Amino acid sequence: MDSGELHLDGFTSISNFTINHPKIASKDVVIKNANFNYDLLFGENFIAIDSSSTVQLNKIKFNPYVSYNNETDKFIP
């Protein structure tokens, strides 16, 4: 916990994962190597995947950032 936010860091990976479904592709889809090094943030009104997180699917590597905020706007006349 830091400043009212829960920080959750971790790492997960898979290798040699095969997907075979006609709605995805006509041939097998093989993920030889995939990993996710994540930094998740949980606040009172939000959940986020921090941009310091990294995802690698085979040779593709990127830094995702996703945030969901359920705080409602308040209007005071």
PDB file of N, CA, C and O in Angstrom:
ATOM      1  N   MET A   1       0.838  -1.179   0.000  1.00  0.00           N
ATOM      2  CA  MET A   1       0.000   0.000   0.000  1.00  0.00           C
ATOM      3  C   MET A   1       0.881   1.239   0.000  1.00  0.00           C
ATOM      4  O   MET A   1       1.870   1.294   0.724  1.00  0.00           O
ATOM      5  N   ASP A   2       0.514   2.180  -0.857  1.00  0.00           N
ATOM      6  CA  ASP A   2       1.246   3.439  -0.936  1.00  0.00           C
ATOM      7  C   ASP A   2       0.258   4.532  -1.293  1.00  0.00           C
ATOM      8  O   ASP A   2      -0.389   4.471  -2.339  1.00  0.00           O
ATOM      9  N   SER A   3       0.096   5.519  -0.435  1.00  0.00           N
ATOM     10  CA  SER A   3      -0.810   6.661  -0.659  1.00  0.00           C
ATOM     11  C   SER A   3      -2.231   6.212  -0.963  1.00  0.00           C
ATOM     12  O   SER A   3      -2.882   6.735  -1.862  1.00  0.00           O
ATOM     13  N   GLY A   4      -2.718   5.190  -0.269  1.00  0.00           N
ATOM     14  CA  GLY A   4      -4.076   4.718  -0.479  1.00  0.00           C
ATOM     15  C   GLY A   4      -4.256   3.842  -1.703  1.00  0.00           C
ATOM     16  O   GLY A   4      -5.376   3.530  -2.080  1.00  0.00           O
ATOM     17  N   GLU A   5      -3.178   3.435  -2.334  1.00  0.00           N
ATOM     18  CA  GLU A   5      -3.233   2.565  -3.515  1.00  0.00           C
ATOM     19  C   GLU A   5      -2.519   1.253  -3.206  1.00  0.00           C
ATOM     20  O   GLU A   5      -1.478   1.234  -2.565  1.00  0.00           O
ATOM     21  N   LEU A   6      -3.095   0.160  -3.699  1.00  0.00           N
ATOM     22  CA  LEU A   6      -2.456  -1.147  -3.580  1.00  0.00           C
ATOM     23  C   LEU A   6      -1.667  -1.397  -4.853  1.00  0.00           C
ATOM     24  O   LEU A   6      -2.220  -1.327  -5.960  1.00  0.00           O
ATOM     25  N   HIS A   7      -0.383  -1.667  -4.726  1.00  0.00           N
ATOM     26  CA  HIS A   7       0.488  -1.962  -5.868  1.00  0.00           C
ATOM     27  C   HIS A   7       0.758  -3.458  -5.873  1.00  0.00           C
ATOM     28  O   HIS A   7       1.186  -4.018  -4.867  1.00  0.00           O
ATOM     29  N   LEU A   8       0.514  -4.106  -7.010  1.00  0.00           N
ATOM     30  CA  LEU A   8       0.744  -5.535  -7.148  1.00  0.00           C
ATOM     31  C   LEU A   8       1.657  -5.738  -8.344  1.00  0.00           C
ATOM     32  O   LEU A   8       1.299  -5.408  -9.474  1.00  0.00           O
ATOM     33  N   ASP A   9       2.852  -6.272  -8.095  1.00  0.00           N
ATOM     34  CA  ASP A   9       3.831  -6.521  -9.149  1.00  0.00           C
ATOM     35  C   ASP A   9       3.995  -8.025  -9.317  1.00  0.00           C
ATOM     36  O   ASP A   9       3.930  -8.769  -8.338  1.00  0.00           O
ATOM     37  N   GLY A  10       4.250  -8.464 -10.556  1.00  0.00           N
ATOM     38  CA  GLY A  10       4.457  -9.892 -10.773  1.00  0.00           C
ATOM     39  C   GLY A  10       4.919 -10.194 -12.178  1.00  0.00           C
ATOM     40  O   GLY A  10       5.097  -9.307 -13.016  1.00  0.00           O
ATOM     41  N   PHE A  11       5.108 -11.477 -12.414  1.00  0.00           N
ATOM     42  CA  PHE A  11       5.589 -11.950 -13.701  1.00  0.00           C
ATOM     43  C   PHE A  11       4.929 -13.291 -13.989  1.00  0.00           C
ATOM     44  O   PHE A  11       4.814 -14.142 -13.104  1.00  0.00           O
ATOM     45  N   THR A  12       4.480 -13.468 -15.218  1.00  0.00           N
ATOM     46  CA  THR A  12       3.933 -14.742 -15.659  1.00  0.00           C
ATOM     47  C   THR A  12       4.393 -15.007 -17.083  1.00  0.00           C
ATOM     48  O   THR A  12       4.667 -14.076 -17.842  1.00  0.00           O
ATOM     49  N   SER A  13       4.510 -16.287 -17.441  1.00  0.00           N
ATOM     50  CA  SER A  13       4.950 -16.619 -18.800  1.00  0.00           C
ATOM     51  C   SER A  13       4.394 -17.973 -19.220  1.00  0.00           C
ATOM     52  O   SER A  13       4.018 -18.796 -18.389  1.00  0.00           O
ATOM     53  N   ILE A  14       4.350 -18.169 -20.552  1.00  0.00           N
ATOM     54  CA  ILE A  14       3.986 -19.456 -21.141  1.00  0.00           C
ATOM     55  C   ILE A  14       4.916 -19.705 -22.307  1.00  0.00           C
ATOM     56  O   ILE A  14       5.503 -18.777 -22.872  1.00  0.00           O
ATOM     57  N   SER A  15       5.037 -20.977 -22.678  1.00  0.00           N
ATOM     58  CA  SER A  15       5.840 -21.309 -23.862  1.00  0.00           C
ATOM     59  C   SER A  15       5.190 -22.480 -24.584  1.00  0.00           C
ATOM     60  O   SER A  15       4.520 -23.321 -23.973  1.00  0.00           O
ATOM     61  N   ASN A  16       5.371 -22.476 -25.907  1.00  0.00           N
ATOM     62  CA  ASN A  16       4.832 -23.529 -26.782  1.00  0.00           C
ATOM     63  C   ASN A  16       3.332 -23.751 -26.576  1.00  0.00           C
ATOM     64  O   ASN A  16       2.870 -24.867 -26.399  1.00  0.00           O
ATOM     65  N   PHE A  17       2.585 -22.663 -26.616  1.00  0.00           N
ATOM     66  CA  PHE A  17       1.139 -22.700 -26.454  1.00  0.00           C
ATOM     67  C   PHE A  17       0.502 -22.709 -27.842  1.00  0.00           C
ATOM     68  O   PHE A  17       0.782 -21.849 -28.678  1.00  0.00           O
ATOM     69  N   THR A  18      -0.350 -23.700 -28.109  1.00  0.00           N
ATOM     70  CA  THR A  18      -0.979 -23.847 -29.422  1.00  0.00           C
ATOM     71  C   THR A  18      -2.486 -23.630 -29.308  1.00  0.00           C
ATOM     72  O   THR A  18      -3.134 -24.208 -28.434  1.00  0.00           O
ATOM     73  N   ILE A  19      -3.012 -22.784 -30.212  1.00  0.00           N
ATOM     74  CA  ILE A  19      -4.451 -22.525 -30.283  1.00  0.00           C
ATOM     75  C   ILE A  19      -4.944 -23.058 -31.622  1.00  0.00           C
ATOM     76  O   ILE A  19      -4.388 -22.737 -32.671  1.00  0.00           O
ATOM     77  N   ASN A  20      -5.987 -23.881 -31.573  1.00  0.00           N
ATOM     78  CA  ASN A  20      -6.553 -24.442 -32.794  1.00  0.00           C
ATOM     79  C   ASN A  20      -8.066 -24.265 -32.726  1.00  0.00           C
ATOM     80  O   ASN A  20      -8.761 -25.023 -32.061  1.00  0.00           O
ATOM     81  N   HIS A  21      -8.544 -23.216 -33.404  1.00  0.00           N
ATOM     82  CA  HIS A  21      -9.986 -22.956 -33.453  1.00  0.00           C
ATOM     83  C   HIS A  21     -10.302 -22.273 -34.778  1.00  0.00           C
ATOM     84  O   HIS A  21      -9.645 -21.300 -35.149  1.00  0.00           O
ATOM     85  N   PRO A  22     -11.296 -22.765 -35.514  1.00  0.00           N
ATOM     86  CA  PRO A  22     -11.589 -22.203 -36.842  1.00  0.00           C
ATOM     87  C   PRO A  22     -12.001 -20.734 -36.837  1.00  0.00           C
ATOM     88  O   PRO A  22     -11.823 -20.042 -37.833  1.00  0.00           O
ATOM     89  N   LYS A  23     -12.535 -20.220 -35.739  1.00  0.00           N
ATOM     90  CA  LYS A  23     -12.915 -18.808 -35.687  1.00  0.00           C
ATOM     91  C   LYS A  23     -11.722 -17.904 -35.429  1.00  0.00           C
ATOM     92  O   LYS A  23     -11.820 -16.700 -35.594  1.00  0.00           O
ATOM     93  N   ILE A  24     -10.593 -18.469 -35.030  1.00  0.00           N
ATOM     94  CA  ILE A  24      -9.385 -17.684 -34.804  1.00  0.00           C
ATOM     95  C   ILE A  24      -8.486 -17.710 -36.029  1.00  0.00           C
ATOM     96  O   ILE A  24      -8.030 -16.670 -36.492  1.00  0.00           O
ATOM     97  N   ALA A  25      -8.244 -18.907 -36.578  1.00  0.00           N
ATOM     98  CA  ALA A  25      -7.393 -19.040 -37.768  1.00  0.00           C
ATOM     99  C   ALA A  25      -7.622 -20.415 -38.393  1.00  0.00           C
ATOM    100  O   ALA A  25      -8.052 -21.355 -37.719  1.00  0.00           O
ATOM    101  N   SER A  26      -7.319 -20.516 -39.691  1.00  0.00           N
ATOM    102  CA  SER A  26      -7.499 -21.796 -40.378  1.00  0.00           C
ATOM    103  C   SER A  26      -6.377 -22.783 -40.048  1.00  0.00           C
ATOM    104  O   SER A  26      -6.522 -23.975 -40.262  1.00  0.00           O
ATOM    105  N   LYS A  27      -5.261 -22.286 -39.528  1.00  0.00           N
ATOM    106  CA  LYS A  27      -4.140 -23.130 -39.118  1.00  0.00           C
ATOM    107  C   LYS A  27      -3.885 -22.936 -37.625  1.00  0.00           C
ATOM    108  O   LYS A  27      -4.404 -22.007 -37.017  1.00  0.00           O
ATOM    109  N   ASP A  28      -3.058 -23.799 -37.065  1.00  0.00           N
ATOM    110  CA  ASP A  28      -2.681 -23.646 -35.662  1.00  0.00           C
ATOM    111  C   ASP A  28      -1.974 -22.313 -35.437  1.00  0.00           C
ATOM    112  O   ASP A  28      -1.160 -21.890 -36.251  1.00  0.00           O
ATOM    113  N   VAL A  29      -2.292 -21.671 -34.333  1.00  0.00           N
ATOM    114  CA  VAL A  29      -1.582 -20.470 -33.901  1.00  0.00           C
ATOM    115  C   VAL A  29      -0.681 -20.906 -32.751  1.00  0.00           C
ATOM    116  O   VAL A  29      -1.160 -21.432 -31.744  1.00  0.00           O
ATOM    117  N   VAL A  30       0.626 -20.724 -32.921  1.00  0.00           N
ATOM    118  CA  VAL A  30       1.584 -21.168 -31.920  1.00  0.00           C
ATOM    119  C   VAL A  30       2.257 -19.953 -31.283  1.00  0.00           C
ATOM    120  O   VAL A  30       2.807 -19.103 -31.976  1.00  0.00           O
ATOM    121  N   ILE A  31       2.181 -19.890 -29.984  1.00  0.00           N
ATOM    122  CA  ILE A  31       2.895 -18.860 -29.233  1.00  0.00           C
ATOM    123  C   ILE A  31       4.098 -19.556 -28.616  1.00  0.00           C
ATOM    124  O   ILE A  31       3.956 -20.318 -27.656  1.00  0.00           O
ATOM    125  N   LYS A  32       5.261 -19.318 -29.206  1.00  0.00           N
ATOM    126  CA  LYS A  32       6.470 -19.993 -28.739  1.00  0.00           C
ATOM    127  C   LYS A  32       6.916 -19.468 -27.385  1.00  0.00           C
ATOM    128  O   LYS A  32       7.396 -20.222 -26.542  1.00  0.00           O
ATOM    129  N   ASN A  33       6.780 -18.159 -27.190  1.00  0.00           N
ATOM    130  CA  ASN A  33       7.202 -17.554 -25.933  1.00  0.00           C
ATOM    131  C   ASN A  33       6.344 -16.322 -25.677  1.00  0.00           C
ATOM    132  O   ASN A  33       6.233 -15.453 -26.524  1.00  0.00           O
ATOM    133  N   ALA A  34       5.750 -16.259 -24.501  1.00  0.00           N
ATOM    134  CA  ALA A  34       4.973 -15.090 -24.103  1.00  0.00           C
ATOM    135  C   ALA A  34       5.233 -14.827 -22.624  1.00  0.00           C
ATOM    136  O   ALA A  34       5.313 -15.760 -21.825  1.00  0.00           O
ATOM    137  N   ASN A  35       5.392 -13.550 -22.282  1.00  0.00           N
ATOM    138  CA  ASN A  35       5.540 -13.213 -20.879  1.00  0.00           C
ATOM    139  C   ASN A  35       4.908 -11.859 -20.590  1.00  0.00           C
ATOM    140  O   ASN A  35       4.754 -11.034 -21.473  1.00  0.00           O
ATOM    141  N   PHE A  36       4.537 -11.689 -19.349  1.00  0.00           N
ATOM    142  CA  PHE A  36       3.863 -10.475 -18.888  1.00  0.00           C
ATOM    143  C   PHE A  36       4.485 -10.092 -17.556  1.00  0.00           C
ATOM    144  O   PHE A  36       4.342 -10.797 -16.561  1.00  0.00           O
ATOM    145  N   ASN A  37       5.208  -8.980 -17.559  1.00  0.00           N
ATOM    146  CA  ASN A  37       5.804  -8.415 -16.350  1.00  0.00           C
ATOM    147  C   ASN A  37       4.908  -7.243 -15.973  1.00  0.00           C
ATOM    148  O   ASN A  37       4.928  -6.217 -16.635  1.00  0.00           O
ATOM    149  N   TYR A  38       4.114  -7.406 -14.926  1.00  0.00           N
ATOM    150  CA  TYR A  38       3.048  -6.441 -14.674  1.00  0.00           C
ATOM    151  C   TYR A  38       3.224  -5.650 -13.380  1.00  0.00           C
ATOM    152  O   TYR A  38       3.853  -6.095 -12.436  1.00  0.00           O
ATOM    153  N   ASP A  39       2.624  -4.459 -13.413  1.00  0.00           N
ATOM    154  CA  ASP A  39       2.531  -3.575 -12.264  1.00  0.00           C
ATOM    155  C   ASP A  39       1.083  -3.094 -12.232  1.00  0.00           C
ATOM    156  O   ASP A  39       0.680  -2.249 -13.023  1.00  0.00           O
ATOM    157  N   LEU A  40       0.282  -3.677 -11.335  1.00  0.00           N
ATOM    158  CA  LEU A  40      -1.133  -3.348 -11.233  1.00  0.00           C
ATOM    159  C   LEU A  40      -1.348  -2.376 -10.082  1.00  0.00           C
ATOM    160  O   LEU A  40      -0.696  -2.483  -9.038  1.00  0.00           O
ATOM    161  N   LEU A  41      -2.269  -1.451 -10.277  1.00  0.00           N
ATOM    162  CA  LEU A  41      -2.608  -0.461  -9.247  1.00  0.00           C
ATOM    163  C   LEU A  41      -4.095  -0.550  -8.945  1.00  0.00           C
ATOM    164  O   LEU A  41      -4.917  -0.565  -9.858  1.00  0.00           O
ATOM    165  N   PHE A  42      -4.432  -0.599  -7.664  1.00  0.00           N
ATOM    166  CA  PHE A  42      -5.818  -0.630  -7.231  1.00  0.00           C
ATOM    167  C   PHE A  42      -6.046   0.535  -6.281  1.00  0.00           C
ATOM    168  O   PHE A  42      -5.391   0.626  -5.241  1.00  0.00           O
ATOM    169  N   GLY A  43      -6.955   1.422  -6.643  1.00  0.00           N
ATOM    170  CA  GLY A  43      -7.302   2.557  -5.803  1.00  0.00           C
ATOM    171  C   GLY A  43      -8.756   2.482  -5.390  1.00  0.00           C
ATOM    172  O   GLY A  43      -9.476   1.554  -5.753  1.00  0.00           O
ATOM    173  N   GLU A  44      -9.201   3.474  -4.649  1.00  0.00           N
ATOM    174  CA  GLU A  44     -10.592   3.486  -4.184  1.00  0.00           C
ATOM    175  C   GLU A  44     -11.568   3.537  -5.357  1.00  0.00           C
ATOM    176  O   GLU A  44     -12.620   2.906  -5.323  1.00  0.00           O
ATOM    177  N   ASN A  45     -11.213   4.283  -6.422  1.00  0.00           N
ATOM    178  CA  ASN A  45     -12.120   4.455  -7.560  1.00  0.00           C
ATOM    179  C   ASN A  45     -11.523   4.014  -8.885  1.00  0.00           C
ATOM    180  O   ASN A  45     -12.056   4.360  -9.933  1.00  0.00           O
ATOM    181  N   PHE A  46     -10.426   3.272  -8.867  1.00  0.00           N
ATOM    182  CA  PHE A  46      -9.830   2.883 -10.146  1.00  0.00           C
ATOM    183  C   PHE A  46      -9.023   1.588 -10.037  1.00  0.00           C
ATOM    184  O   PHE A  46      -8.629   1.171  -8.944  1.00  0.00           O
ATOM    185  N   ILE A  47      -8.809   0.986 -11.196  1.00  0.00           N
ATOM    186  CA  ILE A  47      -7.912  -0.152 -11.382  1.00  0.00           C
ATOM    187  C   ILE A  47      -7.080   0.188 -12.609  1.00  0.00           C
ATOM    188  O   ILE A  47      -7.611   0.681 -13.603  1.00  0.00           O
ATOM    189  N   ALA A  48      -5.771  -0.078 -12.575  1.00  0.00           N
ATOM    190  CA  ALA A  48      -4.919   0.267 -13.713  1.00  0.00           C
ATOM    191  C   ALA A  48      -3.798  -0.742 -13.899  1.00  0.00           C
ATOM    192  O   ALA A  48      -3.313  -1.330 -12.933  1.00  0.00           O
ATOM    193  N   ILE A  49      -3.408  -0.940 -15.153  1.00  0.00           N
ATOM    194  CA  ILE A  49      -2.161  -1.614 -15.504  1.00  0.00           C
ATOM    195  C   ILE A  49      -1.203  -0.488 -15.843  1.00  0.00           C
ATOM    196  O   ILE A  49      -1.428   0.265 -16.796  1.00  0.00           O
ATOM    197  N   ASP A  50      -0.144  -0.338 -15.061  1.00  0.00           N
ATOM    198  CA  ASP A  50       0.797   0.767 -15.232  1.00  0.00           C
ATOM    199  C   ASP A  50       1.606   0.602 -16.514  1.00  0.00           C
ATOM    200  O   ASP A  50       1.870  -0.517 -16.962  1.00  0.00           O
ATOM    201  N   SER A  51       2.021   1.718 -17.094  1.00  0.00           N
ATOM    202  CA  SER A  51       2.781   1.692 -18.360  1.00  0.00           C
ATOM    203  C   SER A  51       4.188   1.125 -18.186  1.00  0.00           C
ATOM    204  O   SER A  51       4.857   0.857 -19.173  1.00  0.00           O
ATOM    205  N   SER A  52       4.635   0.910 -16.952  1.00  0.00           N
ATOM    206  CA  SER A  52       5.928   0.254 -16.745  1.00  0.00           C
ATOM    207  C   SER A  52       5.828  -1.259 -16.958  1.00  0.00           C
ATOM    208  O   SER A  52       6.840  -1.952 -17.004  1.00  0.00           O
ATOM    209  N   SER A  53       4.609  -1.781 -17.124  1.00  0.00           N
ATOM    210  CA  SER A  53       4.400  -3.196 -17.415  1.00  0.00           C
ATOM    211  C   SER A  53       4.874  -3.503 -18.832  1.00  0.00           C
ATOM    212  O   SER A  53       4.819  -2.638 -19.712  1.00  0.00           O
ATOM    213  N   THR A  54       5.331  -4.739 -19.060  1.00  0.00           N
ATOM    214  CA  THR A  54       5.752  -5.145 -20.400  1.00  0.00           C
ATOM    215  C   THR A  54       5.104  -6.472 -20.772  1.00  0.00           C
ATOM    216  O   THR A  54       4.952  -7.361 -19.934  1.00  0.00           O
ATOM    217  N   VAL A  55       4.722  -6.575 -22.044  1.00  0.00           N
ATOM    218  CA  VAL A  55       4.162  -7.794 -22.602  1.00  0.00           C
ATOM    219  C   VAL A  55       5.016  -8.175 -23.799  1.00  0.00           C
ATOM    220  O   VAL A  55       5.367  -7.321 -24.616  1.00  0.00           O
ATOM    221  N   GLN A  56       5.356  -9.461 -23.895  1.00  0.00           N
ATOM    222  CA  GLN A  56       6.085  -9.943 -25.070  1.00  0.00           C
ATOM    223  C   GLN A  56       5.385 -11.184 -25.590  1.00  0.00           C
ATOM    224  O   GLN A  56       5.167 -12.147 -24.859  1.00  0.00           O
ATOM    225  N   LEU A  57       4.982 -11.148 -26.866  1.00  0.00           N
ATOM    226  CA  LEU A  57       4.392 -12.282 -27.566  1.00  0.00           C
ATOM    227  C   LEU A  57       5.309 -12.629 -28.727  1.00  0.00           C
ATOM    228  O   LEU A  57       5.400 -11.868 -29.697  1.00  0.00           O
ATOM    229  N   ASN A  58       6.007 -13.747 -28.617  1.00  0.00           N
ATOM    230  CA  ASN A  58       7.040 -14.128 -29.578  1.00  0.00           C
ATOM    231  C   ASN A  58       8.026 -12.970 -29.720  1.00  0.00           C
ATOM    232  O   ASN A  58       8.695 -12.630 -28.764  1.00  0.00           O
ATOM    233  N   LYS A  59       8.096 -12.301 -30.872  1.00  0.00           N
ATOM    234  CA  LYS A  59       9.053 -11.207 -31.059  1.00  0.00           C
ATOM    235  C   LYS A  59       8.438  -9.825 -30.871  1.00  0.00           C
ATOM    236  O   LYS A  59       9.116  -8.824 -30.986  1.00  0.00           O
ATOM    237  N   ILE A  60       7.142  -9.761 -30.571  1.00  0.00           N
ATOM    238  CA  ILE A  60       6.462  -8.481 -30.382  1.00  0.00           C
ATOM    239  C   ILE A  60       6.526  -8.098 -28.910  1.00  0.00           C
ATOM    240  O   ILE A  60       6.141  -8.875 -28.038  1.00  0.00           O
ATOM    241  N   LYS A  61       6.994  -6.883 -28.629  1.00  0.00           N
ATOM    242  CA  LYS A  61       7.101  -6.405 -27.252  1.00  0.00           C
ATOM    243  C   LYS A  61       6.441  -5.033 -27.155  1.00  0.00           C
ATOM    244  O   LYS A  61       6.655  -4.175 -28.011  1.00  0.00           O
ATOM    245  N   PHE A  62       5.633  -4.815 -26.108  1.00  0.00           N
ATOM    246  CA  PHE A  62       4.985  -3.517 -25.927  1.00  0.00           C
ATOM    247  C   PHE A  62       4.715  -3.256 -24.448  1.00  0.00           C
ATOM    248  O   PHE A  62       4.770  -4.160 -23.617  1.00  0.00           O
ATOM    249  N   ASN A  63       4.427  -1.982 -24.153  1.00  0.00           N
ATOM    250  CA  ASN A  63       4.112  -1.537 -22.797  1.00  0.00           C
ATOM    251  C   ASN A  63       2.658  -1.084 -22.762  1.00  0.00           C
ATOM    252  O   ASN A  63       2.336  -0.002 -23.252  1.00  0.00           O
ATOM    253  N   PRO A  64       1.766  -1.897 -22.188  1.00  0.00           N
ATOM    254  CA  PRO A  64       0.357  -1.505 -22.149  1.00  0.00           C
ATOM    255  C   PRO A  64       0.077  -0.525 -21.010  1.00  0.00           C
ATOM    256  O   PRO A  64       0.789  -0.497 -20.009  1.00  0.00           O
ATOM    257  N   TYR A  65      -0.939   0.294 -21.201  1.00  0.00           N
ATOM    258  CA  TYR A  65      -1.480   1.105 -20.122  1.00  0.00           C
ATOM    259  C   TYR A  65      -2.992   1.058 -20.255  1.00  0.00           C
ATOM    260  O   TYR A  65      -3.545   1.428 -21.301  1.00  0.00           O
ATOM    261  N   VAL A  66      -3.648   0.570 -19.227  1.00  0.00           N
ATOM    262  CA  VAL A  66      -5.106   0.490 -19.212  1.00  0.00           C
ATOM    263  C   VAL A  66      -5.568   0.970 -17.847  1.00  0.00           C
ATOM    264  O   VAL A  66      -4.979   0.614 -16.823  1.00  0.00           O
ATOM    265  N   SER A  67      -6.620   1.784 -17.843  1.00  0.00           N
ATOM    266  CA  SER A  67      -7.146   2.277 -16.583  1.00  0.00           C
ATOM    267  C   SER A  67      -8.662   2.294 -16.644  1.00  0.00           C
ATOM    268  O   SER A  67      -9.241   2.666 -17.661  1.00  0.00           O
ATOM    269  N   TYR A  68      -9.284   1.871 -15.553  1.00  0.00           N
ATOM    270  CA  TYR A  68     -10.738   1.949 -15.433  1.00  0.00           C
ATOM    271  C   TYR A  68     -11.043   2.760 -14.184  1.00  0.00           C
ATOM    272  O   TYR A  68     -10.576   2.434 -13.090  1.00  0.00           O
ATOM    273  N   ASN A  69     -11.827   3.809 -14.350  1.00  0.00           N
ATOM    274  CA  ASN A  69     -12.180   4.693 -13.242  1.00  0.00           C
ATOM    275  C   ASN A  69     -13.692   4.694 -13.102  1.00  0.00           C
ATOM    276  O   ASN A  69     -14.405   5.005 -14.050  1.00  0.00           O
ATOM    277  N   ASN A  70     -14.190   4.358 -11.902  1.00  0.00           N
ATOM    278  CA  ASN A  70     -15.638   4.354 -11.702  1.00  0.00           C
ATOM    279  C   ASN A  70     -16.121   5.504 -10.827  1.00  0.00           C
ATOM    280  O   ASN A  70     -17.226   5.482 -10.321  1.00  0.00           O
ATOM    281  N   GLU A  71     -15.289   6.514 -10.683  1.00  0.00           N
ATOM    282  CA  GLU A  71     -15.690   7.698  -9.927  1.00  0.00           C
ATOM    283  C   GLU A  71     -16.733   8.468 -10.738  1.00  0.00           C
ATOM    284  O   GLU A  71     -16.575   8.694 -11.928  1.00  0.00           O
ATOM    285  N   THR A  72     -17.810   8.865 -10.086  1.00  0.00           N
ATOM    286  CA  THR A  72     -18.864   9.606 -10.787  1.00  0.00           C
ATOM    287  C   THR A  72     -18.595  11.098 -10.696  1.00  0.00           C
ATOM    288  O   THR A  72     -18.069  11.597  -9.701  1.00  0.00           O
ATOM    289  N   ASP A  73     -18.949  11.801 -11.750  1.00  0.00           N
ATOM    290  CA  ASP A  73     -18.825  13.249 -11.757  1.00  0.00           C
ATOM    291  C   ASP A  73     -19.915  13.845 -10.861  1.00  0.00           C
ATOM    292  O   ASP A  73     -21.041  13.388 -10.840  1.00  0.00           O
ATOM    293  N   LYS A  74     -19.556  14.901 -10.172  1.00  0.00           N
ATOM    294  CA  LYS A  74     -20.520  15.561  -9.305  1.00  0.00           C
ATOM    295  C   LYS A  74     -20.708  17.000  -9.791  1.00  0.00           C
ATOM    296  O   LYS A  74     -19.753  17.683 -10.100  1.00  0.00           O
ATOM    297  N   PHE A  75     -21.941  17.415  -9.873  1.00  0.00           N
ATOM    298  CA  PHE A  75     -22.253  18.768 -10.309  1.00  0.00           C
ATOM    299  C   PHE A  75     -22.896  19.514  -9.154  1.00  0.00           C
ATOM    300  O   PHE A  75     -23.894  19.083  -8.598  1.00  0.00           O
ATOM    301  N   ILE A  76     -22.277  20.608  -8.786  1.00  0.00           N
ATOM    302  CA  ILE A  76     -22.825  21.437  -7.713  1.00  0.00           C
ATOM    303  C   ILE A  76     -23.169  22.803  -8.315  1.00  0.00           C
ATOM    304  O   ILE A  76     -22.284  23.522  -8.763  1.00  0.00           O
ATOM    305  N   PRO A  77     -24.486  23.164  -8.363  1.00  0.00           N
ATOM    306  CA  PRO A  77     -24.873  24.447  -8.987  1.00  0.00           C
ATOM    307  C   PRO A  77     -24.496  25.634  -8.152  1.00  0.00           C
ATOM    308  O   PRO A  77     -24.257  25.613  -7.023  1.00  0.00           O
TER     309      PRO A  77
END
